[in-house]
C-alpha positions as a LaTeX table, in Angstrom:
\begin{tabular}{lrrr}
\hline
Residue & $x$ (\AA) & $y$ (\AA) & $z$ (\AA) \\
\hline
Gln1 & 6.54 & 13.28 & 12.92 \\
Val2 & 4.87 & 11.05 & 10.03 \\
Gln3 & 2.10 & 8.34 & 10.09 \\
Leu4 & 1.10 & 6.27 & 7.64 \\
Val5 & $-1.94$ & 4.46 & 8.43 \\
Glu6 & $-3.48$ & 1.28 & 6.82 \\
Ser7 & $-7.13$ & 0.16 & 6.87 \\
Gly8 & $-9.54$ & $-1.65$ & 4.79 \\
Gly9 & $-8.15$ & $-5.03$ & 5.72 \\
Gly10 & $-10.30$ & $-8.34$ & 6.81 \\
Leu11 & $-11.82$ & $-11.89$ & 6.03 \\
Val12 & $-13.14$ & $-12.41$ & 2.82 \\
Gln13 & $-13.96$ & $-15.27$ & 0.34 \\
Ala14 & $-12.07$ & $-16.04$ & $-2.82$ \\
Gly15 & $-13.64$ & $-14.51$ & $-5.48$ \\
Gly16 & $-14.08$ & $-11.30$ & $-3.37$ \\
Ser17 & $-13.07$ & $-7.76$ & $-3.31$ \\
Leu18 & $-11.45$ & $-5.56$ & $-0.52$ \\
Arg19 & $-10.12$ & $-1.83$ & $-0.83$ \\
Leu20 & $-7.35$ & $-0.85$ & 1.54 \\
Ser21 & $-6.36$ & 2.51 & 2.23 \\
Cys22 & $-3.54$ & 4.60 & 3.69 \\
Val23 & $-3.55$ & 7.54 & 4.70 \\
Gly24 & $-0.57$ & 9.83 & 5.34 \\
Ser25 & $-0.46$ & 12.51 & 8.27 \\
Gly26 & 1.96 & 14.99 & 10.01 \\
Ser27 & 4.52 & 16.84 & 8.81 \\
Ile28 & 4.51 & 15.82 & 5.30 \\
Phe29 & 6.21 & 18.41 & 2.57 \\
Ser30 & 5.94 & 16.54 & $-0.40$ \\
Ile31 & 5.24 & 12.34 & $-1.47$ \\
Asn32 & 6.84 & 11.03 & $-4.46$ \\
Ala33 & 5.97 & 6.93 & $-5.19$ \\
Met34 & 3.82 & 5.36 & $-2.76$ \\
Gly35 & 3.40 & 1.35 & $-2.44$ \\
Trp36 & 1.74 & $-1.69$ & $-1.23$ \\
Tyr37 & 3.78 & $-4.26$ & $-0.47$ \\
Arg38 & 2.54 & $-7.94$ & 1.19 \\
Gln39 & 4.13 & $-10.26$ & 3.33 \\
Ala40 & 2.54 & $-13.49$ & 4.00 \\
Pro41 & 3.41 & $-16.06$ & 6.94 \\
Gly42 & 6.97 & $-17.66$ & 6.67 \\
Lys43 & 7.75 & $-15.47$ & 3.48 \\
Gln44 & 9.47 & $-12.43$ & 2.74 \\
Arg45 & 7.87 & $-9.00$ & 2.00 \\
Glu46 & 6.98 & $-8.67$ & $-1.49$ \\
Leu47 & 6.03 & $-5.81$ & $-3.83$ \\
Val48 & 2.04 & $-5.96$ & $-4.71$ \\
Ala49 & 1.92 & $-2.55$ & $-6.40$ \\
Thr50 & 3.52 & 1.00 & $-6.68$ \\
Ile51 & 2.28 & 4.41 & $-8.31$ \\
Thr52 & 4.44 & 7.39 & $-8.92$ \\
Ser53 & 3.46 & 11.17 & $-7.85$ \\
Gly54 & 2.30 & 11.75 & $-11.56$ \\
Gly55 & 0.44 & 8.29 & $-11.49$ \\
Ser56 & 2.37 & 5.80 & $-13.44$ \\
Thr57 & 1.98 & 2.53 & $-11.89$ \\
Asn58 & 3.61 & $-1.29$ & $-11.67$ \\
Tyr59 & 2.11 & $-4.34$ & $-10.47$ \\
Ala60 & 3.63 & $-7.35$ & $-9.31$ \\
Asp61 & 3.11 & $-10.26$ & $-12.14$ \\
Ser62 & 0.71 & $-12.20$ & $-9.35$ \\
Val63 & $-1.57$ & $-9.17$ & $-9.30$ \\
Lys64 & $-1.98$ & $-7.93$ & $-12.18$ \\
Gly65 & $-5.35$ & $-7.75$ & $-13.86$ \\
Arg66 & $-7.13$ & $-8.02$ & $-10.35$ \\
Phe67 & $-5.47$ & $-5.14$ & $-8.41$ \\
Thr68 & $-5.61$ & $-1.50$ & $-8.97$ \\
Ile69 & $-3.67$ & 0.77 & $-7.22$ \\
Ser70 & $-4.71$ & 4.69 & $-6.87$ \\
Arg71 & $-3.91$ & 7.71 & $-4.96$ \\
Asp72 & $-5.67$ & 10.88 & $-3.68$ \\
Asn73 & $-2.48$ & 13.41 & $-3.63$ \\
Ala74 & $-4.80$ & 16.43 & $-2.03$ \\
Lys75 & $-5.25$ & 13.94 & 0.78 \\
Asn76 & $-1.63$ & 11.92 & 1.04 \\
Thr77 & $-3.65$ & 9.05 & 0.49 \\
Val78 & $-3.12$ & 5.73 & $-1.57$ \\
Tyr79 & $-5.54$ & 2.72 & $-2.42$ \\
Leu80 & $-5.47$ & $-0.87$ & $-3.10$ \\
Gln81 & $-8.51$ & $-2.11$ & $-4.98$ \\
Met82 & $-8.52$ & $-6.07$ & $-4.73$ \\
Asn83 & $-10.76$ & $-7.80$ & $-6.91$ \\
Ser84 & $-10.95$ & $-11.85$ & $-7.46$ \\
Leu85 & $-9.34$ & $-12.39$ & $-4.49$ \\
Lys86 & $-7.60$ & $-15.91$ & $-4.18$ \\
Pro87 & $-6.26$ & $-17.58$ & $-0.81$ \\
Glu88 & $-2.68$ & $-17.05$ & $-2.09$ \\
Asp89 & $-3.56$ & $-13.23$ & $-1.70$ \\
Thr90 & $-3.56$ & $-13.58$ & 1.99 \\
Ala91 & $-0.66$ & $-11.78$ & 3.83 \\
Val92 & $-0.44$ & $-8.44$ & 5.93 \\
Tyr93 & $-0.02$ & $-5.65$ & 3.55 \\
Tyr94 & 1.64 & $-2.79$ & 4.07 \\
Cys95 & 1.50 & 0.92 & 2.55 \\
Asn96 & 4.77 & 3.08 & 1.78 \\
Ala97 & 5.42 & 6.39 & 1.14 \\
Asp98 & 8.86 & 8.19 & $-0.46$ \\
Leu99 & 8.16 & 11.24 & 1.13 \\
Arg100 & 9.67 & 14.58 & 2.43 \\
Thr101 & 9.15 & 15.95 & 5.51 \\
Trp102 & 8.85 & 19.84 & 6.67 \\
Asp103 & 12.10 & 19.64 & 8.49 \\
Tyr104 & 13.87 & 17.81 & 5.78 \\
Asp105 & 13.96 & 14.32 & 6.25 \\
Ala106 & 13.69 & 12.50 & 3.08 \\
Arg107 & 13.21 & 8.47 & 3.42 \\
Val108 & 10.90 & 5.80 & 2.59 \\
Phe109 & 8.13 & 5.37 & 5.59 \\
Trp110 & 6.09 & 2.52 & 6.34 \\
Gly111 & 2.55 & 1.66 & 8.03 \\
Gln112 & 1.96 & $-1.39$ & 10.35 \\
Gly113 & 0.33 & $-3.35$ & 8.00 \\
Thr114 & $-3.29$ & $-4.56$ & 7.65 \\
Gln115 & $-4.28$ & $-8.19$ & 7.45 \\
Val116 & $-5.92$ & $-9.47$ & 4.33 \\
Thr117 & $-7.28$ & $-12.91$ & 4.63 \\
Val118 & $-8.89$ & $-14.72$ & 1.96 \\
Ser119 & $-10.78$ & $-18.14$ & 2.36 \\
Ser120 & $-11.27$ & $-20.84$ & $-0.07$ \\
\hline
\end{tabular}
């Protein structure tokens, strides 16, 4: 069984920073791409950033220059450093991982999400 657990969300004032973490555990054999998505109330889930196993990154235009995604492959962990936060960044943030398990299951797994609230 595989679990992805996010942490680091919370309430912050506009202009502030937060760092999200997502740790994978269980029968993980290998992880390809990892990513962060978010879903604001009444809106669809949207891509925030992704990172490949080799470290190539991709960002939504709305967060470029403010957010940084990184990963620690040895710890099965992906991070999202969020700076210069805006009220419109308020959402539940989810991590995902495209991975293979030891029993040959290969698919995308999702975490349960962590709330980020930015006050104006």
